[in-house]
Coordinates of C-alpha atoms in Angstrom, one line a residue:
Chain U
M1 CA -25.1 -3.9 0.8
L2 CA -22.0 -5.8 -0.1
Y3 CA -19.1 -5.0 2.3
L4 CA -15.6 -5.9 1.4
V5 CA -13.8 -5.9 4.7
G6 CA -10.0 -5.9 4.9
L7 CA -8.6 -8.1 7.8
G8 CA -5.1 -6.7 7.8
L9 CA -2.0 -8.9 7.9
A10 CA -1.6 -11.0 11.0
D11 CA -4.3 -12.0 13.4
E12 CA -8.0 -11.5 14.4
T13 CA -7.3 -8.2 16.2
D14 CA -6.0 -6.5 13.0
I15 CA -9.5 -5.9 11.8
T16 CA -10.6 -2.2 12.2
V17 CA -13.2 -1.2 14.7
K18 CA -15.4 -0.2 11.7
G19 CA -14.8 -3.6 10.0
L20 CA -15.7 -5.5 13.2
E21 CA -19.0 -3.6 13.5
V22 CA -19.9 -4.7 10.0
V23 CA -19.0 -8.3 10.6
K24 CA -21.1 -8.4 13.8
R25 CA -24.2 -7.1 12.2
A26 CA -24.0 -8.6 8.7
E27 CA -26.5 -11.4 7.7
R28 CA -23.8 -13.6 6.2
V29 CA -20.0 -13.4 6.5
Y30 CA -17.7 -15.0 3.9
L31 CA -13.9 -15.4 4.3
E32 CA -11.9 -15.3 1.1
A33 CA -9.5 -18.1 1.8
Y34 CA -7.3 -18.8 -1.2
T35 CA -5.2 -15.8 -2.2
S36 CA -3.7 -15.1 1.3
I37 CA -3.9 -16.3 4.8
L38 CA -3.9 -14.8 8.3
L39 CA -1.6 -16.3 10.9
V40 CA -4.7 -17.6 12.8
S41 CA -7.4 -20.2 12.1
K42 CA -10.9 -19.6 10.9
E43 CA -12.1 -20.9 14.3
K44 CA -10.2 -18.2 16.1
L45 CA -11.8 -15.6 13.9
E46 CA -15.3 -17.0 14.6
A47 CA -14.6 -17.0 18.3
F48 CA -13.5 -13.4 18.1
Y49 CA -16.4 -12.3 16.0
G50 CA -18.9 -14.4 18.0
R51 CA -20.5 -15.8 14.9
P52 CA -20.0 -18.3 12.1
V53 CA -18.0 -17.5 9.0
I54 CA -18.4 -19.2 5.6
E55 CA -15.1 -20.1 3.9
A56 CA -15.1 -19.0 0.3
D57 CA -12.6 -20.9 -1.9
R58 CA -11.6 -19.9 -5.4
E59 CA -14.4 -22.0 -6.9
L60 CA -17.1 -20.2 -4.9
V61 CA -15.8 -16.7 -5.6
E62 CA -15.1 -17.2 -9.3
T63 CA -18.2 -19.2 -10.2
G64 CA -20.6 -18.8 -7.3
S65 CA -20.6 -15.1 -6.9
D66 CA -24.4 -15.0 -7.2
E67 CA -24.6 -17.2 -4.2
I68 CA -22.5 -14.8 -2.2
L69 CA -24.5 -11.8 -3.4
A70 CA -27.9 -13.4 -2.9
G71 CA -30.2 -11.0 -1.0
A72 CA -27.4 -8.4 -0.7
D73 CA -29.8 -5.8 -2.2
K74 CA -31.8 -6.0 1.1
A75 CA -29.5 -7.4 3.8
D76 CA -25.8 -6.8 4.5
V77 CA -23.3 -9.4 3.3
A78 CA -19.7 -9.1 4.4
F79 CA -16.8 -10.5 2.3
L80 CA -13.6 -10.7 4.4
V81 CA -10.3 -10.4 2.6
V82 CA -6.9 -10.9 4.2
G83 CA -4.9 -7.6 3.8
D84 CA -6.9 -4.9 1.9
P85 CA -9.8 -5.9 -0.3
F86 CA -8.2 -4.0 -3.2
G87 CA -4.6 -4.7 -2.2
A88 CA -2.4 -7.4 -3.6
T89 CA -5.5 -9.3 -4.8
T90 CA -8.3 -7.3 -6.3
H91 CA -11.9 -8.3 -6.0
T92 CA -13.1 -5.9 -8.6
D93 CA -15.0 -8.6 -10.4
L94 CA -17.2 -9.3 -7.4
V95 CA -17.9 -5.6 -7.1
L96 CA -18.6 -5.3 -10.8
R97 CA -21.0 -8.3 -10.6
A98 CA -22.8 -6.6 -7.6
R99 CA -23.1 -3.4 -9.7
E100 CA -24.7 -5.4 -12.5
M101 CA -27.2 -6.8 -10.0
G102 CA -28.0 -3.3 -8.6
I103 CA -26.3 -4.1 -5.3
E104 CA -24.3 -1.3 -3.6
S105 CA -20.9 -2.1 -2.3
K106 CA -18.6 -0.5 0.2
V107 CA -14.9 -1.2 1.1
I108 CA -13.4 -1.1 4.6
P109 CA -9.7 -0.7 3.9
N110 CA -6.9 -2.2 5.9
A111 CA -3.2 -2.8 5.8
S112 CA -2.0 -4.6 2.7
I113 CA 1.4 -6.1 2.2
M114 CA 1.8 -3.5 -0.6
S115 CA 2.1 -0.8 2.2
G116 CA 2.9 -3.1 5.1
I117 CA 6.3 -3.8 3.5
G118 CA 7.2 -0.3 4.6
C119 CA 8.1 -2.0 7.9
T120 CA 11.4 -2.9 6.3
G121 CA 12.3 0.8 6.5
L122 CA 12.4 1.0 2.7
Q123 CA 10.6 4.1 1.4
L124 CA 7.4 3.2 -0.5
Y125 CA 8.3 6.1 -2.9
N126 CA 11.3 4.1 -4.1
F127 CA 9.4 1.1 -5.2
G128 CA 8.6 0.3 -8.8
Q129 CA 6.1 -2.3 -10.0
T130 CA 5.2 -5.2 -7.7
V131 CA 5.7 -8.7 -9.1
S132 CA 4.6 -12.2 -8.2
M133 CA 6.7 -15.3 -8.0
V134 CA 5.0 -18.6 -8.7
F135 CA 6.4 -22.0 -7.7
F136 CA 8.6 -23.3 -10.5
T137 CA 8.0 -26.9 -11.6
E138 CA 10.2 -29.2 -13.7
N139 CA 8.6 -27.9 -16.9
W140 CA 7.2 -24.5 -16.0
K141 CA 9.5 -21.7 -14.9
P142 CA 7.8 -18.5 -16.1
T143 CA 10.2 -15.6 -16.3
S144 CA 7.8 -12.8 -17.3
Y145 CA 8.4 -11.3 -13.8
Y146 CA 12.0 -10.9 -14.7
D147 CA 11.2 -8.3 -17.4
R148 CA 9.3 -6.2 -14.9
V149 CA 12.1 -6.5 -12.3
K150 CA 14.4 -5.4 -15.1
E151 CA 12.4 -2.2 -15.7
N152 CA 12.6 -1.4 -11.9
V153 CA 16.3 -2.2 -11.8
Q154 CA 17.0 0.1 -14.7
L155 CA 15.3 2.9 -12.8
G156 CA 17.2 2.1 -9.6
L157 CA 13.9 1.2 -7.8
H158 CA 13.0 -1.5 -5.2
T159 CA 10.9 -4.4 -6.3
L160 CA 8.4 -6.1 -3.9
V161 CA 8.1 -9.8 -4.8
L162 CA 4.9 -11.5 -3.6
L163 CA 5.3 -15.2 -3.1
D164 CA 3.0 -17.9 -4.3
I165 CA 0.7 -19.8 -2.1
K166 CA -1.1 -23.0 -3.1
V167 CA -4.2 -23.7 -1.1
K168 CA -6.8 -26.4 -2.0
E169 CA -4.8 -27.5 -5.1
Q170 CA -5.5 -30.8 -6.7
S171 CA -2.9 -33.2 -8.2
Y172 CA -3.3 -33.7 -11.9
E173 CA -4.4 -37.2 -11.2
N174 CA -7.1 -36.2 -8.8
M175 CA -8.3 -33.4 -11.0
A176 CA -8.5 -35.7 -14.0
R177 CA -10.5 -38.2 -12.1
G178 CA -12.7 -35.5 -10.6
R179 CA -11.7 -36.5 -7.0
R180 CA -12.1 -33.6 -4.6
I181 CA -8.9 -34.5 -2.8
F182 CA -6.6 -31.6 -2.1
E183 CA -2.8 -31.4 -1.7
P184 CA -1.5 -29.9 1.6
P185 CA -1.1 -26.1 1.4
R186 CA 2.2 -24.8 0.3
Y187 CA 3.7 -21.3 0.9
M188 CA 6.8 -20.1 -0.9
T189 CA 9.7 -19.2 1.4
V190 CA 12.1 -16.3 1.0
A191 CA 14.8 -19.0 0.3
Q192 CA 12.8 -20.6 -2.5
C193 CA 12.2 -17.2 -4.1
A194 CA 15.8 -16.1 -3.9
S195 CA 16.9 -19.5 -5.5
Q196 CA 14.3 -19.2 -8.3
M197 CA 15.5 -15.7 -9.0
L198 CA 19.1 -16.9 -9.3
E199 CA 17.8 -19.7 -11.6
T200 CA 16.1 -17.2 -13.8
E201 CA 19.2 -15.0 -14.0
E202 CA 21.2 -18.1 -15.0
E203 CA 18.8 -18.8 -17.8
R204 CA 18.2 -15.2 -19.0
K205 CA 21.7 -13.8 -18.3
E206 CA 20.7 -10.2 -18.7
G207 CA 22.5 -9.2 -15.5
V208 CA 19.3 -7.8 -13.9
F209 CA 20.5 -9.2 -10.5
G210 CA 23.0 -11.8 -9.3
P211 CA 24.2 -13.7 -6.2
D212 CA 25.6 -10.4 -4.7
S213 CA 22.4 -8.4 -5.2
L214 CA 21.0 -7.2 -1.9
A215 CA 17.4 -8.1 -0.9
V216 CA 15.2 -8.0 2.2
G217 CA 13.2 -11.0 3.3
A218 CA 10.1 -10.3 5.4
A219 CA 8.1 -13.0 7.3
R220 CA 4.8 -12.6 9.1
V221 CA 4.7 -8.9 8.7
G222 CA 2.6 -7.3 11.4
G223 CA 2.7 -10.4 13.6
P224 CA 4.2 -10.7 17.0
D225 CA 7.1 -12.7 15.5
Q226 CA 7.6 -10.6 12.4
K227 CA 11.1 -11.2 11.1
L228 CA 13.3 -9.2 8.7
V229 CA 16.5 -10.6 7.2
V230 CA 18.7 -8.7 4.9
G231 CA 21.4 -10.2 2.7
T232 CA 22.6 -11.1 -0.8
L233 CA 20.3 -13.3 -2.9
K234 CA 22.9 -16.0 -2.3
E235 CA 22.6 -15.6 1.4
L236 CA 18.8 -15.4 1.4
S237 CA 18.6 -18.6 -0.7
E238 CA 19.9 -20.4 2.4
V239 CA 18.0 -18.5 5.1
D240 CA 15.3 -20.1 7.2
M241 CA 12.7 -17.5 8.1
G242 CA 10.2 -19.8 9.8
P243 CA 6.4 -20.1 9.1
P244 CA 4.5 -18.2 6.3
L245 CA 3.8 -15.7 4.9
H246 CA 7.0 -14.5 3.4
S247 CA 7.8 -11.6 1.0
L248 CA 11.0 -10.4 -0.6
V249 CA 12.2 -7.0 -1.7
L250 CA 15.0 -6.7 -4.2
L251 CA 16.9 -3.6 -3.3
G252 CA 17.1 -0.8 -5.9
R253 CA 20.4 0.9 -6.7
K254 CA 18.9 4.3 -5.6
A255 CA 18.4 3.1 -2.0
H256 CA 19.6 6.0 0.2
D257 CA 21.5 6.2 3.3
L258 CA 18.6 6.3 5.8
E259 CA 17.4 3.1 4.2
R260 CA 20.8 1.5 4.5
L261 CA 21.0 2.6 8.2
Y262 CA 17.6 1.0 8.9
I263 CA 18.1 -2.3 7.2
R264 CA 21.7 -3.0 8.1
E265 CA 20.5 -4.0 11.5
F266 CA 18.9 -7.0 10.0
A267 CA 21.9 -8.2 7.9
V268 CA 22.7 -11.9 7.9
D269 CA 26.3 -10.7 7.8
K270 CA 27.2 -7.1 8.1
A271 CA 30.5 -7.5 6.3
T272 CA 28.9 -9.0 3.1
F273 CA 26.2 -6.4 3.4
D274 CA 28.6 -3.5 3.5
A275 CA 30.7 -5.0 0.7
S276 CA 27.6 -5.4 -1.6
W277 CA 26.3 -2.0 -0.7
N278 CA 29.5 -0.3 -1.5
K279 CA 29.7 -2.1 -4.8
G280 CA 26.4 -1.0 -6.2
Y281 CA 24.0 1.0 -4.0
G282 CA 23.4 4.4 -2.8
A283 CA 23.6 6.0 -6.2
T284 CA 21.9 9.4 -6.3
S285 CA 20.6 9.1 -9.9
Chain S
M1 CA 8.1 0.3 24.1
L2 CA 7.4 2.7 21.3
Y3 CA 4.3 1.8 19.4
L4 CA 3.7 3.4 16.0
V5 CA 0.0 2.9 15.4
G6 CA -1.6 3.4 12.0
L7 CA -5.0 5.1 12.2
G8 CA -6.2 4.3 8.6
L9 CA -7.7 6.9 6.3
A10 CA -11.0 8.3 7.4
D11 CA -12.4 8.4 10.9
E12 CA -11.8 7.3 14.5
T13 CA -13.2 3.8 13.8
D14 CA -10.6 3.0 11.2
I15 CA -8.1 2.1 13.9
T16 CA -7.6 -1.6 14.3
V17 CA -8.7 -3.5 17.4
K18 CA -5.0 -4.2 18.2
G19 CA -4.2 -0.5 17.8
L20 CA -7.0 0.6 20.0
E21 CA -5.8 -1.7 22.8
V22 CA -2.4 -0.1 22.6
V23 CA -3.8 3.4 22.7
K24 CA -6.0 2.6 25.7
R25 CA -3.1 1.2 27.8
A26 CA -0.2 3.5 26.7
E27 CA 1.2 6.0 29.2
R28 CA 1.3 8.8 26.6
V29 CA -0.3 9.1 23.2
Y30 CA 1.0 11.4 20.5
L31 CA -0.9 12.2 17.3
E32 CA 1.3 13.1 14.3
A33 CA -0.6 16.0 12.9
Y34 CA 1.3 17.5 10.0
T35 CA 1.8 15.1 7.1
S36 CA -1.8 13.9 6.8
I37 CA -5.2 14.3 8.5
L38 CA -8.1 12.2 9.4
L39 CA -11.6 13.5 8.4
V40 CA -12.4 13.9 12.1
S41 CA -11.1 16.2 14.9
K42 CA -8.6 15.4 17.6
E43 CA -11.4 15.9 20.1
K44 CA -13.4 13.2 18.5
L45 CA -10.5 10.8 18.7
E46 CA -10.0 11.6 22.4
A47 CA -13.7 10.9 23.1
F48 CA -13.4 7.6 21.2
Y49 CA -10.2 6.6 23.0
G50 CA -11.5 7.9 26.3
R51 CA -8.2 9.6 27.0
P52 CA -6.2 12.7 26.1
V53 CA -4.0 12.8 23.0
I54 CA -0.9 15.1 22.5
E55 CA -0.7 16.8 19.1
A56 CA 2.8 16.3 17.6
D57 CA 3.6 19.0 15.1
R58 CA 6.6 18.8 12.7
E59 CA 8.8 20.8 15.2
L60 CA 8.2 18.3 18.0
V61 CA 8.7 15.2 15.9
E62 CA 11.8 16.5 14.1
T63 CA 13.6 18.2 17.0
G64 CA 11.8 17.0 20.1
S65 CA 11.9 13.2 19.6
D66 CA 13.7 12.8 22.9
E67 CA 10.6 14.3 24.6
I68 CA 8.4 11.8 22.8
L69 CA 10.7 8.9 23.7
A70 CA 11.2 9.9 27.3
G71 CA 10.6 6.9 29.5
A72 CA 9.7 4.6 26.6
D73 CA 12.3 2.1 27.8
K74 CA 10.0 1.4 30.8
A75 CA 6.5 2.5 29.8
D76 CA 4.5 2.3 26.6
V77 CA 4.3 5.4 24.4
A78 CA 2.0 5.4 21.4
F79 CA 2.7 7.5 18.3
L80 CA -0.4 7.7 16.1
V81 CA 0.0 8.2 12.4
V82 CA -2.8 8.8 9.9
G83 CA -2.7 6.0 7.3
D84 CA 0.1 3.5 7.9
P85 CA 3.1 4.5 10.1
F86 CA 5.5 3.5 7.2
G87 CA 3.1 4.3 4.4
A88 CA 3.2 7.5 2.4
T89 CA 5.2 9.2 5.2
T90 CA 7.8 7.2 6.9
H91 CA 8.8 7.7 10.5
T92 CA 12.0 5.6 10.2
D93 CA 14.0 8.4 11.9
L94 CA 11.9 8.2 15.1
V95 CA 12.4 4.4 15.1
L96 CA 16.2 4.8 14.5
R97 CA 16.4 7.3 17.3
A98 CA 14.6 4.9 19.6
R99 CA 17.0 2.1 18.5
E100 CA 19.9 4.3 19.5
M101 CA 18.4 4.9 22.9
G102 CA 17.9 1.2 23.4
I103 CA 14.1 1.5 23.1
E104 CA 12.2 -1.3 21.3
S105 CA 9.6 -0.3 18.8
K106 CA 6.6 -2.0 17.2
V107 CA 4.4 -1.1 14.3
I108 CA 0.7 -1.6 14.1
P109 CA 0.0 -1.4 10.4
N110 CA -3.1 0.1 8.8
A111 CA -4.5 1.1 5.5
S112 CA -2.4 3.7 3.6
I113 CA -3.3 5.7 0.6
M114 CA -0.6 3.7 -1.2
S115 CA -2.9 0.6 -1.0
G116 CA -6.2 2.4 -0.3
I117 CA -6.0 3.9 -3.8
G118 CA -7.0 0.3 -5.0
C119 CA -10.6 1.5 -4.3
T120 CA -10.4 3.1 -7.8
G121 CA -10.4 -0.4 -9.2
L122 CA -7.0 0.1 -10.7
Q123 CA -4.7 -2.8 -10.0
L124 CA -1.9 -2.0 -7.6
Y125 CA 0.4 -4.2 -9.7
N126 CA 0.1 -1.7 -12.6
F127 CA 1.4 1.2 -10.6
G128 CA 4.9 2.6 -10.9
Q129 CA 6.6 5.0 -8.6
T130 CA 4.4 7.2 -6.4
V131 CA 5.1 11.0 -6.6
S132 CA 4.2 14.0 -4.6
M133 CA 2.8 17.3 -5.9
V134 CA 3.6 20.5 -4.0
F135 CA 1.8 23.8 -4.2
F136 CA 3.4 25.9 -6.9
T137 CA 4.1 29.5 -6.1
E138 CA 4.9 32.4 -8.3
N139 CA 8.6 31.6 -8.2
W140 CA 8.8 27.9 -7.3
K141 CA 7.3 25.3 -9.6
P142 CA 9.4 22.2 -9.1
T143 CA 9.1 19.7 -11.9
S144 CA 11.2 16.9 -10.6
Y145 CA 8.0 14.8 -10.2
Y146 CA 7.6 15.1 -14.0
D147 CA 10.7 13.0 -14.6
R148 CA 9.4 10.2 -12.4
V149 CA 6.0 10.3 -14.0
K150 CA 7.8 10.1 -17.4
E151 CA 9.5 6.9 -16.3
N152 CA 6.1 5.4 -15.4
V153 CA 4.5 6.6 -18.6
Q154 CA 7.2 5.1 -20.7
L155 CA 6.5 1.7 -19.0
G156 CA 2.7 2.2 -19.5
L157 CA 2.2 2.3 -15.7
H158 CA -0.2 4.2 -13.5
T159 CA 1.1 7.0 -11.3
L160 CA -0.3 7.8 -7.9
V161 CA 0.1 11.5 -7.2
L162 CA 0.0 12.5 -3.5
L163 CA -1.2 16.1 -3.0
D164 CA 0.4 18.7 -0.8
I165 CA -1.0 19.7 2.5
K166 CA 0.1 22.8 4.4
V167 CA -0.5 22.7 8.2
K168 CA 0.8 25.2 10.7
E169 CA 2.8 27.0 8.0
Q170 CA 4.1 30.5 8.8
S171 CA 4.2 33.4 6.4
Y172 CA 7.7 34.6 5.5
E173 CA 7.0 37.8 7.5
N174 CA 5.9 36.0 10.6
M175 CA 8.7 33.5 10.3
A176 CA 11.3 36.3 9.9
R177 CA 9.9 38.1 13.0
G178 CA 9.7 34.9 15.0
R179 CA 6.0 35.2 15.5
R180 CA 4.2 31.9 16.1
I181 CA 1.3 32.9 13.9
F182 CA 0.2 30.3 11.5
E183 CA -1.6 30.4 8.2
P184 CA -4.9 28.6 7.8
P185 CA -4.3 24.9 6.6
R186 CA -4.4 24.3 2.9
Y187 CA -5.1 21.0 1.1
M188 CA -4.4 20.6 -2.6
T189 CA -7.4 19.7 -4.6
V190 CA -7.6 17.3 -7.6
A191 CA -8.4 20.3 -9.8
Q192 CA -5.3 22.2 -8.6
C193 CA -3.1 19.1 -9.2
A194 CA -4.4 18.6 -12.7
S195 CA -3.9 22.3 -13.5
Q196 CA -0.3 22.2 -12.2
M197 CA 0.4 19.1 -14.2
L198 CA -0.7 20.8 -17.4
E199 CA 1.3 23.8 -16.5
T200 CA 4.4 21.6 -16.1
E201 CA 3.8 19.9 -19.5
E202 CA 3.4 23.4 -21.1
E203 CA 6.9 24.2 -19.7
R204 CA 8.7 20.9 -20.3
K205 CA 6.9 20.0 -23.6
E206 CA 8.1 16.3 -23.5
G207 CA 4.7 15.0 -24.2
V208 CA 4.5 12.9 -21.0
F209 CA 0.8 13.8 -20.6
G210 CA -1.6 16.4 -22.0
P211 CA -5.1 17.8 -21.7
D212 CA -6.6 14.5 -23.1
S213 CA -4.7 12.2 -20.7
L214 CA -7.0 10.2 -18.5
A215 CA -6.8 10.4 -14.7
V216 CA -8.8 9.4 -11.7
G217 CA -9.5 11.8 -8.9
A218 CA -10.1 10.3 -5.4
A219 CA -11.4 12.2 -2.4
R220 CA -11.9 11.1 1.2
V221 CA -10.9 7.5 0.4
G222 CA -12.4 5.2 3.0
G223 CA -14.8 7.8 4.2
P224 CA -18.6 7.6 4.1
D225 CA -18.6 10.2 1.3
Q226 CA -15.7 8.9 -0.7
K227 CA -15.8 10.2 -4.2
L228 CA -14.2 9.0 -7.4
V229 CA -14.1 11.1 -10.6
V230 CA -12.6 10.0 -13.8
G231 CA -11.8 12.3 -16.7
T232 CA -9.2 13.9 -18.8
L233 CA -6.7 16.2 -17.1
K234 CA -8.5 19.1 -18.7
E235 CA -11.8 17.9 -17.2
L236 CA -10.3 17.2 -13.8
S237 CA -8.7 20.7 -13.7
E238 CA -12.3 22.0 -13.5
V239 CA -13.8 19.4 -11.2
D240 CA -15.0 20.1 -7.6
M241 CA -14.5 17.1 -5.4
G242 CA -15.4 18.7 -2.1
P243 CA -13.4 18.7 1.2
P244 CA -9.9 17.1 1.6
L245 CA -8.0 14.8 1.3
H246 CA -7.6 14.4 -2.4
S247 CA -5.3 12.2 -4.5
L248 CA -4.9 11.7 -8.2
V249 CA -3.9 8.8 -10.4
L250 CA -2.6 9.3 -13.9
L251 CA -3.7 6.4 -15.9
G252 CA -1.0 4.2 -17.6
R253 CA -1.3 3.2 -21.2
K254 CA -1.3 -0.5 -20.2
A255 CA -4.6 -0.1 -18.2
H256 CA -6.6 -3.2 -19.1
D257 CA -10.2 -3.8 -19.9
L258 CA -11.4 -4.8 -16.4
E259 CA -9.9 -1.5 -15.1
R260 CA -11.7 0.4 -17.9
L261 CA -15.0 -1.3 -17.0
Y262 CA -14.6 -0.4 -13.3
I263 CA -13.6 3.3 -13.7
R264 CA -15.9 4.2 -16.6
E265 CA -18.8 4.4 -14.1
F266 CA -17.1 7.4 -12.6
A267 CA -16.4 9.3 -15.8
V268 CA -17.3 13.1 -15.8
D269 CA -18.4 12.4 -19.4
K270 CA -18.5 8.9 -20.8
A271 CA -18.1 10.2 -24.4
T272 CA -14.8 12.0 -23.8
F273 CA -13.7 9.0 -21.6
D274 CA -14.3 6.6 -24.4
A275 CA -12.7 8.8 -27.0
S276 CA -9.5 9.3 -24.9
W277 CA -9.4 5.6 -24.0
N278 CA -9.6 4.5 -27.6
K279 CA -6.9 6.9 -28.6
G280 CA -4.2 5.7 -26.2
Y281 CA -5.1 3.1 -23.6
G282 CA -5.6 -0.6 -23.3
A283 CA -2.3 -1.4 -25.0
T284 CA -1.1 -4.9 -24.1
S285 CA 2.6 -4.2 -24.1

């Protein structure tokens, strides 16, 4: 049996009791370690589980799935995923591959940022499509996310923006020369995301959002030092929210008063918050 | 401290290790028992936790929050919520009330149906707004959900439909006479939901969906007997998916091939699935 086990969002104790039982009795345990991270190290997980864990990087998962699945028709193999196994990142291809090989699979769900973002006090019912923001480079500033945000904005809905992480990335030079030397990991911050959004708006000029648009920055959701900051995109582009992981929610126009009441507490500046709110939010249709 | 602890979706072992620690040491433990249910009884939870649990019905939560929060400035009170505390149902009002009283609160996230529905193999990125379906009565068949589904359909997105549950409801007569006699609990089935959707379409005639529209029925997500069934709304209106809880996803036109591959396995009838798919799904824009 292949078990896909969600680890939740913050630390080793966010695994479910059911998930922990699976991890303890499985023959091999893999940790998916490239689409998201916990706030604790692999060593801490191993100490908590009382057993070794095999780190599964993108290469292993995407090209070495047969290695992961080897023997899973007879013994139990656990594949650990930060958040929920079918949350922000889906591992449907691994399950499909298992199905082809006649191996059963089972999912142990857990909190995902897609639902955990409810900690902002924003109603999950009022969210439209979730989008991802990648690190812009000099020559590559993809704006396809902007079209989907536009669709949400036109409907008055909130948009959850998931922020890029770069783990085990190679420089072009090292890749070209086949050297397995990796760059230090990078995690996009709320400030970087807000800046990139304003940069896109500058370029596209369709008025989807602007410096006065309200957004919520969330850092280390579910962790002991979870932090929420509410402000305009201009304000958030200058905010320091500390260590990763960060996410951002662009507030929809149809945000209602209970949501306002909840998030105002976290405003960088309550005066600019109130001014921006009164200009464009709280519409009932 | 007020702890809002998510219980996850299925049974007593879906609580996180962190959540279980809170439950064991809290002074009082409440179980929110009217917006969702686990697949196990309160007694089973109490046996697993090794302590009594106070059932919190709608009346207590909505009008007796001061009773729940009493003493929470000094001792720990745990408020258990099926799924995630800020998932499908938000308990922001309880947190706001605590804030007013100077009581800190902390959320222990868990799987919510809003992310757990990823078990269908449908990408959470491709979902639009989530809607709720209530039990229609002779004289009350609200169709406001239809407008939101329409918005999703126009964008080619999936729609998660959460199905009504009726717990501790009184008949009009008993309510009028002030008798605390409650009707047996009712949980909407996938078949009832699909039928009501077709009834709404019959009435509104805006072509948002029809008998041939594809949908996924999900029952007991995360449980040992989780069941997925894929079919047209017509097919699903006749399907028996067993005990609660059920949810339904109306498939969006932009569903892609990996999603098709994943869900086809669960089709009531692969021929009608293929026919419906080829007629209207898999569009790339």
